[in-house]
Coordinates of C-alpha atoms and ligand atoms in Angstrom, one line a residue:
Chain A
M69 CA 111.0 -101.7 -18.4
N70 CA 112.3 -99.5 -15.8
S71 CA 110.7 -99.4 -12.4
S72 CA 109.0 -96.1 -12.6
Q73 CA 107.2 -97.3 -15.9
P74 CA 103.6 -98.7 -15.3
I75 CA 103.0 -102.3 -15.6
V76 CA 99.9 -101.6 -17.5
R77 CA 98.8 -98.5 -19.4
F78 CA 95.4 -97.8 -21.1
D79 CA 95.3 -94.6 -23.4
R80 CA 91.7 -93.9 -24.7
V81 CA 91.0 -97.6 -25.4
A82 CA 88.1 -98.7 -27.1
M83 CA 87.1 -102.5 -27.7
R84 CA 84.4 -104.3 -29.3
Y85 CA 83.8 -108.0 -30.1
E86 CA 83.5 -108.8 -33.7
G87 CA 80.3 -107.0 -35.2
G88 CA 79.3 -105.9 -31.9
P89 CA 79.0 -102.5 -30.3
D90 CA 81.7 -101.0 -28.2
V91 CA 82.2 -102.8 -24.9
L92 CA 84.8 -100.5 -23.8
Q93 CA 85.0 -96.9 -24.7
D94 CA 87.8 -94.3 -24.0
V95 CA 89.3 -96.0 -21.1
S96 CA 92.5 -94.6 -19.9
F97 CA 94.2 -95.6 -16.6
A98 CA 97.9 -96.7 -15.4
L99 CA 98.9 -99.4 -13.1
P100 CA 102.2 -98.5 -11.4
Q101 CA 104.3 -101.2 -10.4
G102 CA 103.5 -102.9 -7.1
S103 CA 100.1 -101.4 -7.1
F104 CA 96.7 -103.1 -6.0
H105 CA 93.3 -102.2 -7.7
F106 CA 89.9 -103.5 -7.5
L107 CA 88.0 -103.4 -10.9
T108 CA 84.5 -103.0 -10.3
G109 CA 81.3 -102.3 -12.3
E110 CA 78.0 -104.0 -12.7
S111 CA 77.5 -107.3 -14.6
G112 CA 78.2 -106.6 -18.2
A113 CA 80.2 -103.4 -17.6
G114 CA 83.2 -104.8 -19.5
K115 CA 85.6 -106.2 -16.5
T116 CA 86.5 -109.3 -18.3
S117 CA 86.7 -107.8 -21.5
L118 CA 89.4 -105.3 -20.0
L119 CA 91.3 -108.1 -18.3
R120 CA 91.5 -110.0 -21.7
L121 CA 93.0 -107.0 -23.3
I122 CA 95.6 -107.0 -20.5
Y123 CA 96.4 -110.7 -20.7
L124 CA 96.7 -110.3 -24.5
A125 CA 93.6 -112.5 -25.4
G126 CA 92.3 -109.5 -27.3
K127 CA 93.4 -106.3 -29.1
P128 CA 91.8 -102.7 -28.8
S129 CA 89.7 -101.5 -31.5
S130 CA 91.1 -98.1 -31.0
G131 CA 93.5 -96.6 -28.6
R132 CA 96.7 -98.1 -27.1
V133 CA 97.2 -100.8 -24.6
E134 CA 100.8 -101.2 -23.2
V135 CA 101.8 -104.1 -21.1
F136 CA 105.2 -104.4 -19.4
G137 CA 105.9 -101.4 -21.8
H138 CA 105.1 -103.3 -24.9
D139 CA 102.4 -101.9 -27.2
V140 CA 100.1 -104.9 -27.7
Q141 CA 99.3 -103.9 -31.3
T142 CA 103.2 -104.5 -32.2
L143 CA 103.4 -107.9 -30.5
T144 CA 103.8 -110.9 -32.6
R145 CA 102.5 -114.5 -31.7
A146 CA 105.8 -115.5 -30.5
D147 CA 106.4 -112.6 -27.9
V148 CA 102.9 -113.5 -26.3
P149 CA 104.0 -116.3 -24.2
N150 CA 107.1 -114.8 -22.7
I151 CA 104.7 -112.1 -21.5
R152 CA 102.1 -114.3 -20.3
R153 CA 104.6 -116.3 -18.1
H154 CA 104.8 -112.9 -15.9
V155 CA 100.9 -112.8 -15.8
G156 CA 99.0 -114.9 -13.5
V157 CA 95.1 -114.9 -14.5
V158 CA 92.3 -116.3 -12.6
F159 CA 89.6 -116.9 -15.2
Q160 CA 86.1 -116.1 -14.1
D161 CA 85.1 -119.6 -15.5
F162 CA 88.3 -121.2 -14.1
R163 CA 89.5 -122.7 -17.1
L164 CA 90.8 -126.0 -15.3
L165 CA 91.7 -129.1 -17.3
D166 CA 89.7 -132.0 -16.2
H167 CA 91.9 -134.7 -17.5
L168 CA 94.5 -133.5 -14.8
S169 CA 94.3 -133.9 -11.1
A170 CA 93.8 -130.6 -9.0
L171 CA 97.6 -130.7 -8.2
E172 CA 98.5 -131.3 -11.8
N173 CA 96.5 -128.3 -12.8
V174 CA 98.3 -126.0 -10.2
A175 CA 101.7 -127.3 -11.5
L176 CA 100.9 -126.5 -15.2
P177 CA 102.3 -123.1 -15.2
L178 CA 105.8 -124.5 -13.8
R179 CA 105.7 -127.4 -16.2
V180 CA 105.1 -124.8 -19.2
G181 CA 108.0 -122.9 -17.8
G182 CA 110.2 -126.1 -18.0
A183 CA 110.4 -127.0 -14.3
R184 CA 110.3 -130.8 -13.4
G185 CA 110.5 -132.9 -10.2
Q186 CA 110.1 -133.2 -6.7
K187 CA 110.7 -129.8 -5.8
V188 CA 107.8 -128.6 -8.0
R189 CA 105.4 -131.1 -6.2
Q190 CA 106.6 -129.7 -2.7
H191 CA 106.1 -126.2 -3.8
V192 CA 102.6 -127.1 -5.2
A193 CA 101.5 -129.0 -2.4
E194 CA 102.3 -126.4 0.0
L195 CA 100.4 -123.6 -1.8
M196 CA 97.4 -126.0 -2.1
R197 CA 97.3 -126.6 1.6
W198 CA 97.5 -122.8 2.0
V199 CA 94.3 -122.4 0.0
G200 CA 92.6 -125.2 1.8
L201 CA 92.9 -127.9 -0.7
A202 CA 95.1 -130.2 1.1
E203 CA 92.5 -133.0 0.8
H204 CA 91.7 -132.7 -2.8
M205 CA 95.2 -132.7 -4.5
D206 CA 94.4 -135.8 -6.5
A207 CA 90.9 -135.0 -7.3
R208 CA 89.8 -134.2 -10.8
P209 CA 88.4 -130.7 -11.0
S210 CA 85.0 -131.7 -12.0
T211 CA 84.5 -133.5 -8.8
L212 CA 85.3 -130.4 -6.8
S213 CA 83.0 -127.9 -5.5
G214 CA 82.7 -124.4 -7.1
G215 CA 84.6 -122.8 -4.4
E216 CA 87.1 -125.4 -4.5
Q217 CA 87.7 -125.2 -8.2
Q218 CA 88.1 -121.5 -7.8
R219 CA 90.8 -122.0 -5.4
V220 CA 92.5 -124.4 -7.6
A221 CA 92.4 -121.7 -10.4
I222 CA 93.8 -119.4 -8.0
A223 CA 96.6 -121.3 -7.0
R224 CA 97.3 -122.0 -10.6
A225 CA 97.7 -118.3 -11.2
V226 CA 100.0 -117.5 -8.3
I227 CA 102.2 -120.6 -8.5
N228 CA 104.8 -118.9 -10.5
R229 CA 104.8 -115.6 -8.5
P230 CA 103.7 -113.6 -11.5
S231 CA 104.6 -109.9 -11.8
L232 CA 101.3 -109.1 -12.4
L233 CA 98.1 -111.0 -11.1
L234 CA 94.6 -110.5 -12.8
A235 CA 91.9 -112.1 -10.8
D236 CA 88.3 -112.3 -12.4
E237 CA 85.8 -112.6 -9.5
P238 CA 87.9 -114.8 -7.6
T239 CA 85.8 -114.6 -4.5
G240 CA 82.4 -115.3 -6.3
N241 CA 82.0 -118.8 -5.3
V242 CA 83.5 -118.9 -1.7
D243 CA 82.1 -117.7 1.8
D244 CA 83.3 -114.6 3.5
R245 CA 85.9 -116.1 5.6
M246 CA 87.5 -118.0 2.6
G247 CA 87.1 -114.7 0.6
M248 CA 89.2 -112.9 3.3
R249 CA 91.9 -115.7 3.2
L250 CA 92.1 -115.4 -0.5
L251 CA 92.6 -111.6 -0.4
Y252 CA 95.2 -112.0 2.2
L253 CA 97.2 -114.4 -0.1
F254 CA 96.8 -111.6 -2.7
E255 CA 98.2 -109.0 -0.2
E256 CA 101.0 -111.5 0.4
L257 CA 102.0 -111.5 -3.2
N258 CA 101.6 -107.8 -3.6
R259 CA 103.9 -107.3 -0.6
M260 CA 106.3 -109.3 -2.5
G261 CA 106.1 -107.0 -5.6
T262 CA 103.2 -108.4 -7.7
T263 CA 100.9 -105.8 -9.3
V264 CA 97.3 -107.0 -8.5
V265 CA 93.9 -106.2 -10.3
I266 CA 90.8 -107.9 -8.7
A267 CA 87.6 -107.5 -10.7
T268 CA 84.8 -108.2 -8.1
H269 CA 81.1 -107.7 -7.3
N270 CA 81.9 -108.0 -3.6
D271 CA 81.3 -104.7 -2.2
S272 CA 82.0 -105.7 1.4
L273 CA 85.5 -107.0 0.4
V274 CA 86.1 -103.7 -1.6
R275 CA 85.1 -101.5 1.4
R276 CA 87.1 -103.6 3.8
F277 CA 90.4 -103.6 1.9
N278 CA 90.0 -100.1 0.9
Y279 CA 92.5 -100.4 -2.2
P280 CA 91.9 -98.0 -5.1
Q281 CA 89.1 -98.9 -7.6
I282 CA 88.9 -98.8 -11.3
T283 CA 85.0 -98.6 -12.1
L284 CA 83.5 -99.3 -15.4
A285 CA 80.3 -97.9 -16.2
G286 CA 78.5 -97.7 -19.7
G287 CA 81.8 -99.0 -21.3
G288 CA 83.8 -96.1 -19.7
L289 CA 85.6 -95.4 -16.8
N290 CA 84.9 -93.7 -13.4
A291 CA 88.2 -93.7 -11.4
A292 CA 87.7 -93.7 -7.8
Chain B
M46 CA 102.9 -136.5 -11.3
F47 CA 102.2 -136.0 -15.1
D48 CA 104.2 -139.3 -15.8
R49 CA 101.1 -141.0 -17.3
H50 CA 99.3 -137.8 -18.0
Q51 CA 100.0 -135.6 -20.8
E52 CA 98.8 -132.1 -20.6
I53 CA 96.8 -132.9 -23.9
P54 CA 94.9 -136.2 -23.6
L55 CA 95.7 -137.2 -27.1
A56 CA 95.9 -140.9 -26.2
H57 CA 92.1 -140.8 -25.3
D58 CA 91.2 -139.6 -28.7
R59 CA 88.6 -142.0 -30.6
A60 CA 89.3 -140.1 -33.7
G61 CA 93.1 -141.0 -33.5
R62 CA 92.8 -144.6 -33.0
L63 CA 92.5 -145.3 -36.7
L64 CA 95.7 -143.5 -37.6
P65 CA 98.2 -146.2 -36.7
W66 CA 96.2 -148.7 -39.0
I67 CA 96.1 -146.3 -41.9
I68 CA 99.8 -145.8 -41.5
A69 CA 100.4 -149.6 -41.4
L70 CA 98.6 -149.9 -44.6
M71 CA 100.5 -147.2 -46.3
I72 CA 103.8 -148.3 -45.2
F73 CA 102.8 -152.0 -46.3
L74 CA 102.4 -150.6 -49.7
A75 CA 105.4 -148.3 -49.7
V76 CA 107.6 -151.2 -48.6
L77 CA 106.3 -153.5 -51.1
A78 CA 106.6 -150.9 -54.1
T79 CA 110.0 -150.1 -53.1
A80 CA 111.3 -153.7 -52.7
G81 CA 109.4 -154.5 -55.8
A82 CA 111.3 -151.9 -57.8
M83 CA 114.6 -152.9 -56.4
I84 CA 113.9 -156.6 -57.0
L85 CA 113.0 -156.0 -60.4
L86 CA 115.9 -153.9 -61.4
R87 CA 118.4 -156.5 -59.8
S88 CA 116.8 -159.5 -61.5
V89 CA 116.7 -157.9 -64.9
G90 CA 120.3 -156.8 -64.5
N91 CA 121.4 -160.4 -63.5
L92 CA 119.3 -162.1 -66.3
T93 CA 120.8 -160.0 -69.0
G94 CA 124.2 -159.6 -67.7
G95 CA 125.2 -162.7 -69.7
L96 CA 123.9 -161.4 -72.8
S97 CA 125.1 -157.9 -73.1
G98 CA 128.4 -157.5 -74.8
T99 CA 127.7 -160.3 -77.6
M100 CA 126.6 -160.4 -81.0
T101 CA 125.7 -163.3 -83.2
V102 CA 126.3 -163.6 -86.9
H103 CA 124.2 -165.9 -88.9
L104 CA 125.7 -167.5 -92.0
P105 CA 123.2 -169.2 -94.2
T106 CA 124.9 -172.0 -96.5
G107 CA 122.1 -173.2 -98.6
G108 CA 123.7 -174.6 -101.8
M109 CA 127.3 -174.8 -100.7
S110 CA 129.5 -177.7 -99.8
D111 CA 130.6 -178.3 -96.2
A112 CA 134.2 -177.5 -97.3
E113 CA 133.0 -174.3 -98.8
A114 CA 130.9 -173.3 -96.1
D115 CA 133.8 -173.7 -93.5
K116 CA 135.9 -171.6 -95.5
R117 CA 133.8 -168.8 -96.0
S118 CA 132.8 -168.7 -92.2
A119 CA 136.5 -168.6 -91.5
R120 CA 137.1 -165.6 -93.9
A121 CA 133.9 -164.0 -92.3
A122 CA 135.3 -164.5 -88.9
N123 CA 138.6 -163.0 -89.8
V124 CA 136.8 -159.9 -91.3
L125 CA 135.2 -159.5 -87.8
R126 CA 138.3 -160.0 -85.9
R127 CA 139.9 -157.1 -87.6
T128 CA 136.9 -154.9 -86.6
P129 CA 137.8 -152.6 -83.7
G130 CA 135.8 -153.3 -80.6
V131 CA 135.6 -157.1 -81.3
T132 CA 137.3 -158.9 -78.8
R133 CA 136.9 -162.5 -79.7
V134 CA 134.9 -164.4 -82.4
R135 CA 134.1 -168.1 -82.1
V136 CA 133.1 -170.1 -85.3
L137 CA 130.3 -172.7 -84.5
G138 CA 130.8 -175.1 -87.2
R139 CA 128.3 -177.7 -88.5
D140 CA 128.5 -180.1 -85.6
R141 CA 128.1 -177.6 -83.0
V142 CA 125.1 -176.0 -84.9
A143 CA 123.6 -179.6 -85.2
K144 CA 123.7 -180.0 -81.5
L145 CA 121.9 -176.8 -80.9
V146 CA 119.1 -177.6 -83.1
A147 CA 118.9 -181.2 -82.1
P148 CA 116.0 -180.7 -79.8
W149 CA 113.9 -179.4 -82.7
L150 CA 115.2 -181.2 -85.7
G151 CA 116.5 -184.5 -84.2
E152 CA 120.0 -185.9 -84.2
D153 CA 120.1 -186.7 -87.9
T154 CA 120.7 -183.6 -89.8
R155 CA 122.6 -184.9 -92.6
G156 CA 121.4 -183.3 -95.9
L157 CA 119.9 -180.3 -94.2
P158 CA 121.5 -177.0 -95.0
L159 CA 122.4 -175.9 -91.6
P160 CA 123.9 -172.4 -91.0
R161 CA 127.1 -171.6 -89.5
L162 CA 127.2 -169.4 -86.5
L163 CA 129.8 -166.8 -85.5
D164 CA 129.7 -166.0 -81.6
V165 CA 131.3 -162.5 -81.3
S166 CA 132.4 -160.9 -78.1
L167 CA 132.4 -157.2 -77.8
E168 CA 134.4 -154.7 -75.8
R169 CA 132.2 -153.2 -73.0
G170 CA 130.6 -150.1 -74.3
A171 CA 132.2 -150.5 -77.8
S172 CA 130.1 -148.6 -80.3
I173 CA 130.0 -151.0 -83.4
N174 CA 128.9 -150.0 -86.9
L175 CA 126.5 -152.8 -87.4
G176 CA 125.6 -151.8 -90.9
E177 CA 129.2 -151.8 -92.1
I178 CA 129.7 -155.4 -90.3
R179 CA 126.7 -156.5 -92.1
R180 CA 127.8 -155.2 -95.7
Q181 CA 131.2 -156.7 -95.3
V182 CA 130.0 -160.2 -94.0
R183 CA 127.3 -160.1 -96.9
T184 CA 130.0 -159.8 -99.6
I185 CA 131.4 -163.0 -98.2
V186 CA 128.3 -164.9 -97.4
P187 CA 125.1 -163.4 -99.2
G188 CA 122.1 -163.2 -96.8
A189 CA 124.2 -163.1 -93.5
A190 CA 122.2 -161.7 -90.6
V191 CA 123.6 -160.0 -87.7
V192 CA 122.0 -160.2 -84.4
D193 CA 122.9 -157.6 -81.7
H194 CA 122.0 -158.7 -78.3
Q195 CA 123.3 -155.4 -76.9
R196 CA 120.3 -153.7 -78.5
F197 CA 117.7 -156.1 -77.2
V198 CA 119.3 -156.2 -73.7
Q199 CA 119.2 -152.5 -73.6
G200 CA 115.6 -152.3 -74.6
I201 CA 114.8 -154.8 -71.6
F202 CA 117.1 -152.7 -69.4
D203 CA 115.7 -149.2 -70.3
L204 CA 112.2 -150.8 -69.8
S205 CA 113.0 -152.1 -66.3
Q206 CA 114.5 -148.9 -65.2
W207 CA 111.2 -147.0 -66.1
V208 CA 109.4 -149.7 -64.3
F209 CA 111.7 -149.2 -61.2
L210 CA 111.2 -145.4 -61.2
C211 CA 107.4 -146.1 -61.3
G212 CA 107.9 -148.3 -58.2
L213 CA 109.6 -145.6 -56.4
L214 CA 107.2 -143.0 -57.5
V215 CA 104.4 -145.1 -56.3
A216 CA 106.3 -145.6 -52.8
F217 CA 106.7 -141.6 -52.8
V218 CA 103.0 -140.8 -53.6
V219 CA 101.9 -143.4 -50.9
L220 CA 104.3 -141.5 -48.4
V221 CA 102.7 -138.2 -49.4
A222 CA 99.1 -139.7 -49.0
C223 CA 100.5 -140.9 -45.5
A224 CA 101.5 -137.4 -44.6
L225 CA 98.2 -135.8 -45.8
T226 CA 96.3 -138.3 -43.6
I227 CA 98.3 -137.4 -40.8
I228 CA 97.8 -133.7 -41.4
F229 CA 94.2 -134.2 -41.5
A230 CA 94.2 -136.2 -38.2
T231 CA 96.2 -133.9 -36.4
R232 CA 93.9 -131.0 -37.5
T233 CA 90.8 -132.8 -36.1
S234 CA 92.9 -133.7 -33.0
L235 CA 93.5 -129.9 -32.5
R236 CA 89.9 -129.0 -33.0
I237 CA 89.0 -131.6 -30.4
H238 CA 91.4 -130.3 -27.9
H239 CA 91.1 -126.8 -28.6
N240 CA 90.1 -125.7 -25.3
V241 CA 93.2 -127.4 -23.7
T242 CA 95.6 -125.8 -26.2
E243 CA 94.0 -122.5 -25.5
V244 CA 94.6 -122.8 -21.7
L245 CA 98.0 -124.0 -22.3
N246 CA 98.7 -120.6 -24.6
L247 CA 97.0 -118.6 -21.7
I248 CA 99.3 -119.9 -19.4
G249 CA 102.3 -119.0 -21.5
A250 CA 103.0 -122.1 -23.3
Q251 CA 104.9 -121.6 -26.5
D252 CA 103.3 -123.0 -29.7
S253 CA 106.2 -125.4 -30.0
Y254 CA 105.3 -126.8 -26.5
V255 CA 101.9 -127.6 -27.6
A256 CA 103.4 -129.1 -30.9
K257 CA 105.8 -131.2 -28.9
Q258 CA 102.9 -133.2 -27.4
F259 CA 101.2 -133.8 -30.5
E260 CA 104.8 -134.8 -32.1
R261 CA 105.4 -137.2 -29.3
H262 CA 102.1 -139.0 -29.7
T263 CA 102.2 -139.0 -33.5
F264 CA 105.6 -140.4 -33.5
R265 CA 104.7 -143.3 -31.5
Q266 CA 101.7 -143.9 -33.8
G267 CA 104.0 -143.5 -36.8
L268 CA 106.4 -146.0 -35.3
I269 CA 103.8 -148.6 -34.4
G270 CA 102.0 -148.3 -37.6
G271 CA 105.1 -148.3 -39.7
A272 CA 106.4 -151.4 -37.9
A273 CA 103.4 -153.2 -38.1
G274 CA 103.1 -152.4 -42.0
T275 CA 106.7 -153.1 -42.6
L276 CA 106.5 -156.5 -40.9
A277 CA 103.5 -157.7 -42.8
A278 CA 105.5 -156.7 -46.1
A279 CA 108.5 -158.4 -44.9
V280 CA 106.5 -161.5 -44.3
L281 CA 105.1 -161.4 -47.7
L282 CA 108.5 -160.8 -49.3
A283 CA 110.1 -163.8 -47.2
A284 CA 107.2 -166.0 -48.5
L285 CA 107.8 -165.0 -52.1
S286 CA 111.5 -165.6 -52.0
A287 CA 111.0 -169.0 -50.4
F288 CA 108.1 -170.2 -52.7
A289 CA 108.4 -168.1 -55.9
G290 CA 112.1 -168.7 -56.6
G291 CA 112.9 -170.5 -60.0
P292 CA 115.2 -169.6 -62.7
M293 CA 113.4 -166.4 -63.8
I294 CA 114.1 -164.7 -60.4
A295 CA 116.9 -166.9 -59.0
V296 CA 119.6 -164.4 -58.4
D297 CA 122.7 -164.2 -56.3
G298 CA 121.9 -163.4 -52.7
G299 CA 118.3 -164.7 -53.1
L300 CA 115.4 -162.7 -54.2
V301 CA 115.7 -160.1 -51.4
P302 CA 119.4 -159.5 -50.6
V303 CA 120.7 -158.3 -47.1
W304 CA 121.0 -154.7 -48.1
L305 CA 117.4 -154.6 -49.1
W306 CA 116.4 -156.2 -45.8
V307 CA 118.3 -153.3 -44.2
L308 CA 116.5 -150.7 -46.4
I309 CA 113.3 -152.3 -45.6
A310 CA 114.1 -152.3 -41.9
T311 CA 114.4 -148.5 -42.0
F312 CA 110.8 -147.8 -43.0
P313 CA 109.3 -147.9 -39.4
F314 CA 111.8 -145.1 -38.4
L315 CA 110.9 -143.3 -41.7
S316 CA 107.3 -143.6 -40.8
A317 CA 107.8 -142.3 -37.3
F318 CA 109.8 -139.5 -38.3
L319 CA 107.4 -138.6 -41.3
A320 CA 104.5 -138.6 -38.6
R321 CA 106.4 -136.6 -36.2
F322 CA 107.5 -133.9 -38.5
T323 CA 104.1 -133.6 -40.2
A324 CA 102.4 -133.3 -36.8
R325 CA 104.7 -130.6 -35.7
F326 CA 104.4 -128.8 -39.0
T327 CA 100.6 -129.0 -38.9
V328 CA 100.2 -127.8 -35.2
L329 CA 102.5 -124.8 -35.7
R330 CA 100.7 -123.7 -38.9
T331 CA 97.3 -124.3 -37.5
L332 CA 97.9 -122.4 -34.2
A333 CA 99.5 -119.6 -36.1
R334 CA 96.6 -119.3 -38.3
M335 CA 94.3 -119.2 -35.4
G336 CA 96.7 -116.6 -33.7
Ligands
ATP200 N1 82.9 -113.4 -26.6 C1 82.0 -112.5 -26.7 N2 81.3 -112.0 -27.9 C2 80.6 -111.2 -27.9 N3 80.3 -110.2 -27.0 C3 80.7 -110.4 -25.7 C4 81.7 -111.5 -25.6 N4 82.0 -111.6 -24.2 C5 81.4 -110.5 -23.7 N5 80.7 -109.8 -24.6 C6 79.7 -108.8 -24.4 O1 80.7 -107.7 -23.9 C7 80.1 -107.1 -22.9 C8 81.0 -106.8 -21.5 O2 81.1 -108.4 -21.1 P1 82.2 -108.6 -19.8 O3 82.1 -110.0 -19.6 O4 83.4 -108.0 -20.1 O5 81.5 -108.0 -18.7 P2 81.8 -108.2 -17.2 O6 81.8 -106.9 -16.4 O7 82.9 -109.2 -16.9 O8 80.5 -108.8 -16.5 P3 80.3 -109.8 -15.3 O9 80.6 -109.0 -13.9 O10 78.9 -110.4 -15.6 O11 81.4 -110.9 -15.5 C9 78.6 -107.7 -22.5 O12 77.7 -107.0 -22.8 C10 78.7 -109.0 -23.2 O13 77.5 -109.3 -23.7
MG201 MG1 83.2 -110.9 -16.2

């Protein structure tokens, strides 16, 4: 992967769930390295489905998806983890592990990457303070509010300083002030080189931050 | 952090609680089958060791005088001594035979036609032409019978080896059943924790990372279950060798010799590693198939 190559490229991509109709149709775009995009479109337009293709949880039914220069059709199961370690994902449904504390959830990507010890804890705790979870580090996710869980999910997605951050509705459960704060966090990461894609319904945030949009409508794409 | 908590909460599975018990039972059987097979082989070897390499010749002496009978026995003995493979021939005369049959016929055997016996020692592994020996001896003493202990011993020994192999086969089959049970338990556990393994994979965990957690857990279950089963079997064997001694199984070094105890002591580890590698294999294969 050289620096001029896009981090993600979709070329006439269609995608459907097993037995269903096309959810995405003829979608083409490229995300240059270091870019910041909003992914918009009404509910059911296919935002989550598109992000799934990027984090390798699905394959296109036609067309070509490239992530970090790899054609996803040619990737083997053994290749996938190495790519995913460079991708931070905030899932729309958070996907936190409830038998672990909030802090352990956030530390998980570091653990999986082989990191251990006190340094990890400090690093994790610092980030959790930043997203306003200082009081909740030892709490189980199920005992946290929706907005708090969302911030745990965000902290987990960014703890590794990923090259690519995919956030699916990351401000859906927080008030505007916290929404702004989280966007600043994403901007901060973006300044350090992370390519950012944020799927959102929140028009006021989209307007205020004025980044380019990828808009899905009727399975296809309206680039704005 | 994470000291007590695994990323996959396997220790809290209700489904998995039974596994150490099943493993204990299986290892108990495997140890008994193995030890039983070894003990049998050893005992048979010890019992028959004294008989192998010998042959007995009966010389009926009905109608002969004692002097005549002694003369003919000596001639028969000489024929045997010249036969290749024979190392020693001992003539058991009338007095000696009388002593042997005294328990059945009483001390007073005068007037009874007692046979003479030849106790023949053979070279180890010698191939003796029994038919030829019988023919030669019969020309001297009609009706002489040659009893080859070697053949009888060999029969018992062959049989004991088959039983020994069957014992090992039983142990092997039990271990296979144990592995199948572990496969089944691991698959169930994977299904229960599917959402956790999925998140780990999404975060960038290799399948081997997920497998390692199952390995660690199952290793412990295999070790605990294996140790319990082995201990139970060992207690039983110790009791057997203490109470069920007697001439039939009294062999040098006791019923269970030291080396067999050492072999038995390896079973908990055998069980632990069997559990571990079975779990690893199952997780990797199942995840790859879901891939
Ligand atoms: N697992 C699935 N199986 C079958 N169909 C699915 C699945 N997930 C989503 N869909 C369908 O795909 C379409 C797009 O869904 P998707 O979740 O991508 O939309 P979205 O833009 O993320 O919506 P929202 O803004 O509500 O999150 C929907 O019509 C939905 O019914
Ligand atoms: Mg969605």
